[in-house]
Coordinates of C-alpha atoms and ligand atoms in Angstrom, one line a residue:
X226 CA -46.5 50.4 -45.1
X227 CA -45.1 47.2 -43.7
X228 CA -46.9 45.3 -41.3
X229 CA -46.0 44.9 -38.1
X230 CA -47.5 42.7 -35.2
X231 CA -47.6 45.8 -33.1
X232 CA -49.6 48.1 -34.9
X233 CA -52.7 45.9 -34.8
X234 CA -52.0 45.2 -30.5
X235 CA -53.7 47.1 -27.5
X236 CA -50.7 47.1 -24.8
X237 CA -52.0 47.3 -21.4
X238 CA -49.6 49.2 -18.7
X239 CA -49.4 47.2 -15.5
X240 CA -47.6 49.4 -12.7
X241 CA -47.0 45.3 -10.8
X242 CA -46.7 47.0 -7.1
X243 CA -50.6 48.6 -7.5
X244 CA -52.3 45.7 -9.9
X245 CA -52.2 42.7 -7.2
X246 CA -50.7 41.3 -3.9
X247 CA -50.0 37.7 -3.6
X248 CA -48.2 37.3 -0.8
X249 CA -50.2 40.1 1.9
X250 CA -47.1 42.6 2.1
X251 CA -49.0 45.8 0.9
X252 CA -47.0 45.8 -2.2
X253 CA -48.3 44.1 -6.0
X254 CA -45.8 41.7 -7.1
X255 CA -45.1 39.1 -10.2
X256 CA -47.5 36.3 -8.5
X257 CA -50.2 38.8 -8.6
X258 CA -50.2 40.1 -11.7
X259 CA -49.8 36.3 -12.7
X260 CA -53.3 35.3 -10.8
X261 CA -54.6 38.3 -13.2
X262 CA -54.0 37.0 -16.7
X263 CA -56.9 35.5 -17.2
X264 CA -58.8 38.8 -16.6
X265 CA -56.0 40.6 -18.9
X266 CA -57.0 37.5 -21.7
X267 CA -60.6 38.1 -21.4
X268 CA -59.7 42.3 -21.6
X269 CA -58.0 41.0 -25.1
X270 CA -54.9 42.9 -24.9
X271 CA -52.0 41.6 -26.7
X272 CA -48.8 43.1 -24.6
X273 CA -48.5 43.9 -21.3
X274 CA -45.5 46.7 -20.6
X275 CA -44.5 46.0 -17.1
X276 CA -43.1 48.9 -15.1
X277 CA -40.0 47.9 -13.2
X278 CA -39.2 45.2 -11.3
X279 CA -35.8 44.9 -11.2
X280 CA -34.0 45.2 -8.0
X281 CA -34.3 49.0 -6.5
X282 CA -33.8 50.8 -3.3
X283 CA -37.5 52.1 -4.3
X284 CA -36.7 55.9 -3.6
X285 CA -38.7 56.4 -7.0
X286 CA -40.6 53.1 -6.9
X287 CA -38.3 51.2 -9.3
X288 CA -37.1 53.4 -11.7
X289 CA -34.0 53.6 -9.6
X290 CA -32.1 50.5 -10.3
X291 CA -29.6 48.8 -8.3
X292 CA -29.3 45.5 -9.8
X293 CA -30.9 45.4 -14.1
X294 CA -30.4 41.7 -14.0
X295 CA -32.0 40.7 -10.5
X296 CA -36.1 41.1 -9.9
X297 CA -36.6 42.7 -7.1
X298 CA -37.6 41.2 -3.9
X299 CA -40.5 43.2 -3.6
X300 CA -42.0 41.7 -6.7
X301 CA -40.9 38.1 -7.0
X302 CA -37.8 36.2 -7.8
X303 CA -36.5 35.1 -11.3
X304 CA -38.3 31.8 -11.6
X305 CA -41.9 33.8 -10.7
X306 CA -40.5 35.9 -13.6
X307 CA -40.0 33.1 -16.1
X308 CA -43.2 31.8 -14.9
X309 CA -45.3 35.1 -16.1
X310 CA -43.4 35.0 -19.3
X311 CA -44.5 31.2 -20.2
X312 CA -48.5 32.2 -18.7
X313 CA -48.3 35.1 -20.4
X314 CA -47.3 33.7 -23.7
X315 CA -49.9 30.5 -23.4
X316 CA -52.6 32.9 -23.8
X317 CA -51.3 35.1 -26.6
X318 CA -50.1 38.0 -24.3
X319 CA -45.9 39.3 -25.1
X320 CA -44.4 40.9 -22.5
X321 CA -42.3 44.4 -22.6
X322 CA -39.7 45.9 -20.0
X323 CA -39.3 49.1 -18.4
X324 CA -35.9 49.9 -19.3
X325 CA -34.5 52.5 -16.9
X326 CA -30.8 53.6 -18.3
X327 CA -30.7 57.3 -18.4
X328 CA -29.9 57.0 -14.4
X329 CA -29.3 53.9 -12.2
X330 CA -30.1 54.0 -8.3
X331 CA -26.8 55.3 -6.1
X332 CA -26.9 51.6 -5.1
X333 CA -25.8 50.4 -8.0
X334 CA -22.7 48.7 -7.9
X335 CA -21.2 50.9 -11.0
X336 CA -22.2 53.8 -8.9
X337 CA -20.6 52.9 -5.9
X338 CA -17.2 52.1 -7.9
X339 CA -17.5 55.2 -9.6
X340 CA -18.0 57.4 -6.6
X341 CA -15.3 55.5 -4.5
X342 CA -12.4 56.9 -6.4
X343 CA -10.9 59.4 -8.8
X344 CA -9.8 56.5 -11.1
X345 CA -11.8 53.8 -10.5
X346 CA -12.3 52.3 -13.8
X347 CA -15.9 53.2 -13.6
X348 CA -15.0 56.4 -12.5
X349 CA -16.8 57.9 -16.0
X350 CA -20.1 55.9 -16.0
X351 CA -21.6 58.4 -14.2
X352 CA -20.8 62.5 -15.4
X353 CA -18.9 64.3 -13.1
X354 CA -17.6 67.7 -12.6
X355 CA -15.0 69.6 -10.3
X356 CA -15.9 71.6 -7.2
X357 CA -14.8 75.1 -8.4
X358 CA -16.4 76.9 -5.2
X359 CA -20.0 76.9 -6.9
X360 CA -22.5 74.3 -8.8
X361 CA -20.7 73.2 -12.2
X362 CA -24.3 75.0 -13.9
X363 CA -27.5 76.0 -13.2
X364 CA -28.9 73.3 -14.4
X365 CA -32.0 72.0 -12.9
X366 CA -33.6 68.3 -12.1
X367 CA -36.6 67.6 -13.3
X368 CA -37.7 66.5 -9.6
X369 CA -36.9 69.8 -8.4
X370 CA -33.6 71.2 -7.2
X371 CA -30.0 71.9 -8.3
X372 CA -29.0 68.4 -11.3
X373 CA -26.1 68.5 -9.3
X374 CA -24.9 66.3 -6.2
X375 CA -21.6 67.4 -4.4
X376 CA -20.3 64.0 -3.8
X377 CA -17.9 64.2 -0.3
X378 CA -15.4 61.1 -1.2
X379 CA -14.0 62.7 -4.1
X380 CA -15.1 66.3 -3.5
X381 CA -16.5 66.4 -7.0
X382 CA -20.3 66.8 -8.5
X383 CA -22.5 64.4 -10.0
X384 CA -25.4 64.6 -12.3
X385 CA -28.5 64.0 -11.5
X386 CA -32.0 65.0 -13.7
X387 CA -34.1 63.4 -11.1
X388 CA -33.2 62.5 -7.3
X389 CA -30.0 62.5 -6.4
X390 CA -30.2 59.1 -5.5
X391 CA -30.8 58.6 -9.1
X392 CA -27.4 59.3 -10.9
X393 CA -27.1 59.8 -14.7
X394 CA -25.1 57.5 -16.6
X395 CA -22.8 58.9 -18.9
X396 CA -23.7 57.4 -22.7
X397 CA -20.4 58.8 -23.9
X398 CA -19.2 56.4 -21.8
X399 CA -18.3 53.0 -24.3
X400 CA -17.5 50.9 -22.2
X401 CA -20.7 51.7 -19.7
X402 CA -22.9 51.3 -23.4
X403 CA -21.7 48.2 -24.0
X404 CA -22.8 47.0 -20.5
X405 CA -26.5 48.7 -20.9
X406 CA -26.6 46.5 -24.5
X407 CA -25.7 43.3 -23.1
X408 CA -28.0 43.5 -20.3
X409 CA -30.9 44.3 -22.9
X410 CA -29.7 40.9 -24.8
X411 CA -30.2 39.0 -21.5
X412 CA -33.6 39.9 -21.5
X413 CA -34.4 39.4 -25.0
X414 CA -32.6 35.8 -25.1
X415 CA -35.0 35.3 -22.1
X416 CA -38.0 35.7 -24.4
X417 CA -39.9 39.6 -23.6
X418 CA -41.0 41.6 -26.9
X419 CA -39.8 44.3 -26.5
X420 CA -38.9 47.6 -24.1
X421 CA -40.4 50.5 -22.7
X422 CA -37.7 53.0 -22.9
X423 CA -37.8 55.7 -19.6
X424 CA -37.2 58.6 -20.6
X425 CA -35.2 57.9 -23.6
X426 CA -34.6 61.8 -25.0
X427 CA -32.4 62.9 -22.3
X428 CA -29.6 60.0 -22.6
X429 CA -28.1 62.0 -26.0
X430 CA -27.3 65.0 -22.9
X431 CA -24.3 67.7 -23.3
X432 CA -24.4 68.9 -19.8
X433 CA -21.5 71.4 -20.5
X434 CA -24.0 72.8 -23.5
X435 CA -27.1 72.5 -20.8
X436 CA -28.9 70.5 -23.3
X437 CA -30.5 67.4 -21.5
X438 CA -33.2 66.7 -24.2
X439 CA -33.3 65.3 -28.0
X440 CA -29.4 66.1 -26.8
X441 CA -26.8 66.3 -30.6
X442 CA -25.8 62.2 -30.1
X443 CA -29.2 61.1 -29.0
X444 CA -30.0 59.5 -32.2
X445 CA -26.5 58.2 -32.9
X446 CA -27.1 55.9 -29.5
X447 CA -30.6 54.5 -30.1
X448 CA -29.2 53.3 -33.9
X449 CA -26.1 52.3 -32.1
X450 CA -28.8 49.9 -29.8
X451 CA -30.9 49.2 -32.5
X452 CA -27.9 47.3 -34.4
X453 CA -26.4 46.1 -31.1
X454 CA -29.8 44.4 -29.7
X455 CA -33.2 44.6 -31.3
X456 CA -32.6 44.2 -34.7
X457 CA -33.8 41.4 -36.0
X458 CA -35.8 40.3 -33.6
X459 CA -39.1 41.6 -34.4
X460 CA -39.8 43.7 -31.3
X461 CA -41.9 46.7 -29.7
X462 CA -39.8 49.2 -28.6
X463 CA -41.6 52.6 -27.1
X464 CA -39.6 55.7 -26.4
X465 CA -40.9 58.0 -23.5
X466 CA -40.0 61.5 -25.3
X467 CA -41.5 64.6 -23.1
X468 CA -39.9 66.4 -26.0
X469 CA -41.0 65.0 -28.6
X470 CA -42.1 66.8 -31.8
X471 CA -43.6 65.2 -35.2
X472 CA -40.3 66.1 -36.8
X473 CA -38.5 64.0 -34.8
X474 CA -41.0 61.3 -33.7
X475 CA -40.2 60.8 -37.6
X476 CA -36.7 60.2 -36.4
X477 CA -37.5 57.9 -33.6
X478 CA -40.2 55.9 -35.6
X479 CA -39.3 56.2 -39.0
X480 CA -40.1 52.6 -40.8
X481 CA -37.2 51.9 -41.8
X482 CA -36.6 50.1 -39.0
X483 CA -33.3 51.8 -37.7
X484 CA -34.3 53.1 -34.4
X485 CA -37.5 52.5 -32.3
X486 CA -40.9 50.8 -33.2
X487 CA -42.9 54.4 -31.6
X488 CA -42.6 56.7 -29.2
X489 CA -44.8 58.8 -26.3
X490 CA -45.1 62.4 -27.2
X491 CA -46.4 64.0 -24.3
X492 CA -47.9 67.4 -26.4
X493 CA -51.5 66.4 -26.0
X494 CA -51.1 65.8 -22.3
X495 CA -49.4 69.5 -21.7
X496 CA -52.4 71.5 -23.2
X497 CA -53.3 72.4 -19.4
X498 CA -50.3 73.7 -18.4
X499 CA -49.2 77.4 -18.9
X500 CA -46.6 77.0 -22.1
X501 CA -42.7 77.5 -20.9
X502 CA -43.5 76.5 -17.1
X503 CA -43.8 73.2 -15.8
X504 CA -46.6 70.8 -15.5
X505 CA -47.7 72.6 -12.1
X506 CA -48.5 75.6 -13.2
X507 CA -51.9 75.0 -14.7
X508 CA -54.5 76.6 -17.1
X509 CA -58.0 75.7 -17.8
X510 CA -58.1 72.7 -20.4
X511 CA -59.9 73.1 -23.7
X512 CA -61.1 70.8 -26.3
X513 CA -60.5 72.6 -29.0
X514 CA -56.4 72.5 -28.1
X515 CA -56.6 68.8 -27.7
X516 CA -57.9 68.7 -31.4
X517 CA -55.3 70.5 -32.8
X518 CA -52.5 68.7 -31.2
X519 CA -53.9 65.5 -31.8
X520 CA -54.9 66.0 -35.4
X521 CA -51.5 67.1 -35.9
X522 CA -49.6 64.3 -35.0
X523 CA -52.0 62.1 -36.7
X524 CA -52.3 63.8 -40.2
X525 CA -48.5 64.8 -39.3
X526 CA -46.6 61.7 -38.7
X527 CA -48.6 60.2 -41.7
X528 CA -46.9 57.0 -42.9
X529 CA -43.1 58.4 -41.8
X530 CA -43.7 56.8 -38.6
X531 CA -46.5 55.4 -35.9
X532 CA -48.2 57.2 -33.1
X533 CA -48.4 55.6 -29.2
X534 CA -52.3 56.4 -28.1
X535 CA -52.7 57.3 -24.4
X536 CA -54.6 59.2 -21.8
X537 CA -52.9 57.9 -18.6
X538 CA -50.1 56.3 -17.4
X539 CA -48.4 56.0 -14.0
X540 CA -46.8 59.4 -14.0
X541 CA -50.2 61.2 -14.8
X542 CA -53.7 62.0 -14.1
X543 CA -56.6 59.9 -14.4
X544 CA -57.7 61.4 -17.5
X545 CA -61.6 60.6 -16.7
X546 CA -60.9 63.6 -13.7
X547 CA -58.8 65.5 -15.3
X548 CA -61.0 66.5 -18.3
X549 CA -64.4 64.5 -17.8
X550 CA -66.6 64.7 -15.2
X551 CA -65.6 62.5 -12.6
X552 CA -69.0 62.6 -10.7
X553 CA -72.1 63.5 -12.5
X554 CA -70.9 62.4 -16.1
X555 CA -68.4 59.6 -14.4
X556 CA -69.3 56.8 -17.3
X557 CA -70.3 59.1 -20.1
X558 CA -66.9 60.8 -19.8
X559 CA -64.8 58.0 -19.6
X560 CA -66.1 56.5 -22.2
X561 CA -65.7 59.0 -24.6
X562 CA -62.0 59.4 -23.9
X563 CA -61.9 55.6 -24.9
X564 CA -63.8 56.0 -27.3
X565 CA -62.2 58.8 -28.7
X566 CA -58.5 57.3 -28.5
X567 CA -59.3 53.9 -29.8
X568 CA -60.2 54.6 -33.2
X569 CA -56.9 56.8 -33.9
X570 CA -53.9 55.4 -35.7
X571 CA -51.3 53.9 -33.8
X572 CA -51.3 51.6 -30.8
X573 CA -53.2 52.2 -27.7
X574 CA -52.0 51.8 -24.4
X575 CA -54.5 51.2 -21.9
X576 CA -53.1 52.0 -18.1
X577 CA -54.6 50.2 -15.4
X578 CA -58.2 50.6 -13.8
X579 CA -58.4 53.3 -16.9
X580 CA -60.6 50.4 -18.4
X581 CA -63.5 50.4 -15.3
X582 CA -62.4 54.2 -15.1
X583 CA -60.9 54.6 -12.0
X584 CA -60.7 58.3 -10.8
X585 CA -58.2 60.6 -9.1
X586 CA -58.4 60.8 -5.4
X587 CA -57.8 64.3 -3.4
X588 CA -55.8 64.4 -0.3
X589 CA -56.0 67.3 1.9
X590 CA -52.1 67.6 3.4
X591 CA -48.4 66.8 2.0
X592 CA -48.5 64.6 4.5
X593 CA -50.6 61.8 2.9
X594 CA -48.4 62.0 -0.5
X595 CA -46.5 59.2 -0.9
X596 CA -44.9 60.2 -4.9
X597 CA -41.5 62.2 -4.4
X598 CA -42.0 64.2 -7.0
X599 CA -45.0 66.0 -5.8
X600 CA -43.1 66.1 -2.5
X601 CA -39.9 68.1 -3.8
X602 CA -42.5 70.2 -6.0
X603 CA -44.3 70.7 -3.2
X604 CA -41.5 72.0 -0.9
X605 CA -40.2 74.0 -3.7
X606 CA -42.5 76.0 -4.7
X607 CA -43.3 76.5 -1.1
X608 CA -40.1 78.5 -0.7
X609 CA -41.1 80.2 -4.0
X610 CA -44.0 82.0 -2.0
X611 CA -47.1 79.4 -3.5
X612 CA -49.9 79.4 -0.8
X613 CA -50.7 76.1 0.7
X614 CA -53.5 75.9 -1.5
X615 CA -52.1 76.5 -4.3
X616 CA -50.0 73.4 -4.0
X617 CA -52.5 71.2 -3.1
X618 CA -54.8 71.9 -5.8
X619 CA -51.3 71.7 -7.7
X620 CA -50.5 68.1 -5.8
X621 CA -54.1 66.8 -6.7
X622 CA -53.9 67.7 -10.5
X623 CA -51.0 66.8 -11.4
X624 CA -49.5 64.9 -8.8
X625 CA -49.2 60.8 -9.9
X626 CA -50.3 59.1 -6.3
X627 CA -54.0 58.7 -8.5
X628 CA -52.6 57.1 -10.7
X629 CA -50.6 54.7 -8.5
X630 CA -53.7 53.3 -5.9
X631 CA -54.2 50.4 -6.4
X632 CA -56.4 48.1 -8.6
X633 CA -59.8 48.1 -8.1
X634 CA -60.9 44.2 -8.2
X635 CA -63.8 43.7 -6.7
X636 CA -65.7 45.0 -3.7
X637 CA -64.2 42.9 -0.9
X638 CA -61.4 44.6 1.8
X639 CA -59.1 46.7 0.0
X640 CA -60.8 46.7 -3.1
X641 CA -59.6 42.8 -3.3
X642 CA -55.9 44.3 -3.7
X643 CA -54.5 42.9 -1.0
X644 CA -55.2 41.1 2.6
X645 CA -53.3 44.0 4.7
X646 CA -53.2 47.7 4.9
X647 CA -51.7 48.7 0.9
X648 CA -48.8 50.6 0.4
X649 CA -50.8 53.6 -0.8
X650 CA -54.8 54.1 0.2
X651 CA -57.3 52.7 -2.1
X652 CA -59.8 54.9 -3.2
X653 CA -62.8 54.9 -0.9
X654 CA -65.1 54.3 -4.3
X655 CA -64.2 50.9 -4.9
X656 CA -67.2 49.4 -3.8
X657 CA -68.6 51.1 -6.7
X658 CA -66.2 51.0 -8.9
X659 CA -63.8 47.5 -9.4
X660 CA -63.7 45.1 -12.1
X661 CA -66.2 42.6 -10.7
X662 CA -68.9 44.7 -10.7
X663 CA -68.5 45.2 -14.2
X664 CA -67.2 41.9 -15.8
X665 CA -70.6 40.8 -18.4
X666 CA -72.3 44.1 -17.8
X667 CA -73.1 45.6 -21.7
X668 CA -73.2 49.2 -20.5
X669 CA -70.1 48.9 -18.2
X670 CA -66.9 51.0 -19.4
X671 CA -64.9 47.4 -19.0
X672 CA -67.1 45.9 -21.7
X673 CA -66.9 49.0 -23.9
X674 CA -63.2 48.8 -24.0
X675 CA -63.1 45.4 -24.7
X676 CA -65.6 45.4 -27.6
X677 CA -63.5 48.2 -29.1
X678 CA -59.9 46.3 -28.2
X679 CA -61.9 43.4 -30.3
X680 CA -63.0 45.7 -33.2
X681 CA -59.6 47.0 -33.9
X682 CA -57.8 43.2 -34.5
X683 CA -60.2 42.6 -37.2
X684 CA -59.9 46.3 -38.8
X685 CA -57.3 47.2 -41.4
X686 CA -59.7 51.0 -41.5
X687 CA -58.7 51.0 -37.8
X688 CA -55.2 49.9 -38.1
X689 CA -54.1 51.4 -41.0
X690 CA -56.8 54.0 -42.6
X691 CA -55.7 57.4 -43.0
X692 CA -57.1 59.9 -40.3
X693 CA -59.1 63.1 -41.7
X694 CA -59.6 66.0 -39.5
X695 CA -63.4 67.0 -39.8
X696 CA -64.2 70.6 -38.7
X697 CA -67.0 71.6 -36.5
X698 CA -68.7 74.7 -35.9
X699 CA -68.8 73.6 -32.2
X700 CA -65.5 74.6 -30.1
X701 CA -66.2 71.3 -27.8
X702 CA -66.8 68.7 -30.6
X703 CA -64.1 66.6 -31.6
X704 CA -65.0 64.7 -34.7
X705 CA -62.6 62.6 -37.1
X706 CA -62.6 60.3 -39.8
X707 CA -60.6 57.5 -40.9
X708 CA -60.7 56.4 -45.0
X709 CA -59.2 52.9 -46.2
X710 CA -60.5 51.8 -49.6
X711 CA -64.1 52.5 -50.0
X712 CA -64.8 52.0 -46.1
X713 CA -65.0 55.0 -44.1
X714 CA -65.6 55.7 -40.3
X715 CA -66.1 59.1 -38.4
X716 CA -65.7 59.5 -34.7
X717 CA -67.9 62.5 -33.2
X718 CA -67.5 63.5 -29.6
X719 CA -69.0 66.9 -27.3
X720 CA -66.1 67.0 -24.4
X721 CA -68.1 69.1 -22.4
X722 CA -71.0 69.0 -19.7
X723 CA -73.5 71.2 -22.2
X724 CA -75.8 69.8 -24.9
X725 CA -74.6 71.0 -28.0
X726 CA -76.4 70.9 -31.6
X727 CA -74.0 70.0 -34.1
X728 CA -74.8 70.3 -38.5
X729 CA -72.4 67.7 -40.2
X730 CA -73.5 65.6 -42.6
X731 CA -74.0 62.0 -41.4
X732 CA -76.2 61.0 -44.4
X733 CA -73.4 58.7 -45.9
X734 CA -73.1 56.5 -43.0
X735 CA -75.2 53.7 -42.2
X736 CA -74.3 52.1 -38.8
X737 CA -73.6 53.4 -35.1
X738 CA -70.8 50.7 -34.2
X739 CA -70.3 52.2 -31.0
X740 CA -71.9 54.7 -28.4
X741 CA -72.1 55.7 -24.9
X742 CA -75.8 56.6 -25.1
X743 CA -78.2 54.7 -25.9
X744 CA -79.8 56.1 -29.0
X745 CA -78.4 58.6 -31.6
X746 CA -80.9 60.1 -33.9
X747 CA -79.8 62.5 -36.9
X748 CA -81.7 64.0 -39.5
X749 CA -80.5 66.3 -42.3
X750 CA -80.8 69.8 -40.3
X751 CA -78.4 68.1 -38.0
X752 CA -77.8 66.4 -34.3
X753 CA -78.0 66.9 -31.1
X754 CA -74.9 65.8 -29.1
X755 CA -75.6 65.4 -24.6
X756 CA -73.2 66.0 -22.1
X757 CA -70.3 64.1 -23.1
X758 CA -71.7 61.9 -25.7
X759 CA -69.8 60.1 -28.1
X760 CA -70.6 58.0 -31.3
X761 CA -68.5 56.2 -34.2
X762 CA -70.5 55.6 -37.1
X763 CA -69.5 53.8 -40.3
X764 CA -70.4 53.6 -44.1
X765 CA -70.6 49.8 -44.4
X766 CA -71.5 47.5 -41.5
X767 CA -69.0 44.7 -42.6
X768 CA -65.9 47.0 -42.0
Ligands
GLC191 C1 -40.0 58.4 -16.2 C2 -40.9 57.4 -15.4 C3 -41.1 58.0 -14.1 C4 -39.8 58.1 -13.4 C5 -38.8 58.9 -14.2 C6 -37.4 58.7 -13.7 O1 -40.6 59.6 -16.5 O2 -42.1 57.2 -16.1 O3 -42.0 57.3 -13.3 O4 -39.9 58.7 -12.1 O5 -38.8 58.5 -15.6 O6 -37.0 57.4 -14.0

């Protein structure tokens, strides 16, 4: 396989208006996150993927874009922008974008040509269909609703797959292409890595079909912006896929270089939910179905492509909550999800506060949820018959105001976030848990992660060793290996609150490299494994 500079980096996910206020308005911006580098140096990441901050009416914090080449006021200005990029760089850290173009915000200029007239020569950037008496389809957004917008100026629908104040553009459109390329060259000539790509697997769309994912032109577009803007240039380039599957993450990712450098599949994260429904309708999670999916797309995807390792992101769970222990177990489970991830192939992503292992926070009314997605699920299954608490045990699952409270820092007002009152509650724990209180503290989950973000740079096994899938006799142990020459490593972990006594045979390893207990004893007959333990142990120390 050819190396790459990405498959040896830990990316770290900042969402900028949760990570840190500079300028006491409630709301994270550039300055902050800028103040923060030195803690993201001494982390050791290698890339930060920046959620947007372009200019945005907000109505879906950001990923509703009015302006792609302006930063939004909210987080900073272009020179505080240019700034990051240089700070950023001086320590070794590359910067990637959200890039939002399956929608813009209805404030976009393009939008509000398109809208104002039946041939305005933007008119077909956006997907529109004649008011026959009835929707054009049934189609559905995924934010709850009819996917169509009757739009009053021109009597006509538009399409929408999230808010309505979120229009889709229409990529048949060559013209509107062109325009999405060129922007991406002006941020590449201005120096980021790379791009985040929201929701990537729905801009192929045939809405007449009602196909809105992994859509028939889907791959013809991403070569098409391969050729007309990353090629060459030696960038990261992550596809958000719901959809994907290993046959076509081989697509996406293949090595040869013609469309993306990875993508998010999103299978692991869906083994809770009640197949063919929606990620609110919820079943009991099981380890045993997170091993099959995972070693699946590792063994799977092989050497035809590279996986994207995550537990959290700004659109999910806190995965320490969702299937650790949040309380009694609070360290032991997050650190075996970090452990567990971090010795996988591919490139991590670490989301922020996931590394001090930040949890979810309840809320008790509709009222106190801020995320419009939860709201419009909220209201619509509420005329669906759902009981009220029903869909607040569905908000506080699933819902993603957890994953947007802001950074825990330190133990000061606020969590050290911010001066004022934040644009979204802190979580009440954050005098227990924040960075500071961690920072140099050998058993912390902060130094854990960083020792492993360490052990991977200077590990082809990690990097590039294949992955074995090990079977156990236990239904809650989730054990691997990884091979690369004569070197090999096995991860073994108990995701569950019981003790469990476990039979494989260690005797060819010599070292424990990394824990989240304190000992680890095994004998021939076999080991013991505690409540949510975790242990990587390797054949040869100097790996
Ligand atoms: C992606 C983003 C999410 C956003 C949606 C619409 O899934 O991660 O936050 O709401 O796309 O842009």
């Amino acid at each position: 396989m050819n190396k790459k500079w990405w498959h040896s980096s830990v990316v770290y996910q900042v969402y900028p208006r949760s990570f840190m206020d500079s300028n006491d308005d409630g709301l994270g911006d550039i300055q902050g996150l800028i103040s923060k580098l030195d803690y993201l140096e001494y982390l050791g990441i290698d890339v930060i993927w920046l959620c947007p901050v372009y200019e945005s009416p907000d109505r879906d914090n950001g990923y509703d874009i009015s302006d792609y080449y302006k930063i939004g006021q909210q987080a900073g200005t272009m020179e505080d922008f240019e700034e990051l990029l240089k700070e950023a760089n001086q320590r070794g850290i590359k910067i990637i974008l959200d890039l939002v173009v399956n929608h813009t915000s209805d404030l976009h200029p393009w939008f509000i040509e398109s809208r104002s007239s039946l041939d305005n020569p933007k008119r077909d950037y956006y997907i529109w269909r004649d008011n026959k008496g009835e929707l054009p389809n049934d189609l559905e957004a995924i934010f709850s609703g009819s996917a169509w917008t009757l739009d009053e100026e021109t009597d006509m629908y538009y399409f929408h797959l999230f808010t309505n104040n979120q229009p889709d553009l229409n990529w048949e459109h060559e013209d509107m292409r062109k325009d999405i390329y060129e922007m991406m060259n002006f941020w590449l000539d201005k120096g980021v890595a790379g791009f985040r790509m929201d929701v990537i697997d729905l801009i192929g769309k045939d809405v007449d079909q009602k196909i809105t994912e992994n859509g028939p032109k889907l791959h013809e577009y991403i070569k098409e912006m391969n050729e007309a803007t990353f090629k060459g240039r030696d960038t990261l380039t992550v596809g958000e896929t719901w959809g994907a599957t290993v046959e076509n993450a081989k697509l996406y990712s293949n090595p040869d270089n013609s469309e993306l450098s990875m993508v998010f599949q999103f299978e692991h994260l869906g083994i809770d939910e009640i197949p063919n429904t929606d990620r609110w309708n919820l079943r009991p999670f099981e380890p045993r179905r997170l091993k099959r999916v995972m070693d699946h797309w590792q063994i799977e995807l092989g050497n035809d492509g590279w996986n994207s390792l995550f537990w959290n992101n700004h659109d999910t769970p806190r995965i320490v909550s969702r299937w650790g222990n949040d309380k009694k177990y609070w360290k032991e489970s997050a650190k075996l999800f970090g452990i567990l991830l971090h010795f996988m192939k591919g490139t991590p992503y670490i989301y922020q506060g996931e590394e001090i292992g930040m949890i979810n926070l309840d809320v008790e009314s509709i009222k106190d949820v801020e995320d419009i997605q939860s709201r419009n699920m909220y209201y619509d299954y509420q005329a669906k018959g759902w009981s009220e608490e029903r869909l607040m045990a569905a908000v506080n699952t699933k819902g993603r105001d957890s994953a947007r409270r802001p950074m825990q820092w330190d133990a000061s007002k606020n969590a050290g976030f911010t001066n004022v009152t934040p644009w979204l509650e802190v979580h009440p724990n954050y005098k227990v848990i924040n960075v500071e209180s961690q920072k140099g503290d050998k058993d912390s989950i902060l130094e854990l992660y960083r020792s492993m973000i360490q052990y991977r740079k200077q590990s082809e096994l990690v990097v590039y060793g294949d992955y074995l899938a090990v079977s156990s006799s236990q239904d809650k142990v989730y054990a691997y290996k990884r091979t690369f020459d004569n070197e090999e490593l096995i991860v073994i972990t108990n995701i569950s609150e019981e003790e469990v006594f476990e039979t494989l045979d260690l005797s060819k390893y010599s070292n424990v490299i990394f824990q989240n207990y304190d000992d680890f004893k095994y004998s021939k007959e076999g080991f013991k494994l505690r409540p949510y333990e975790a242990v990587v142990l390797v054949t040869n120390s100097e790996s």
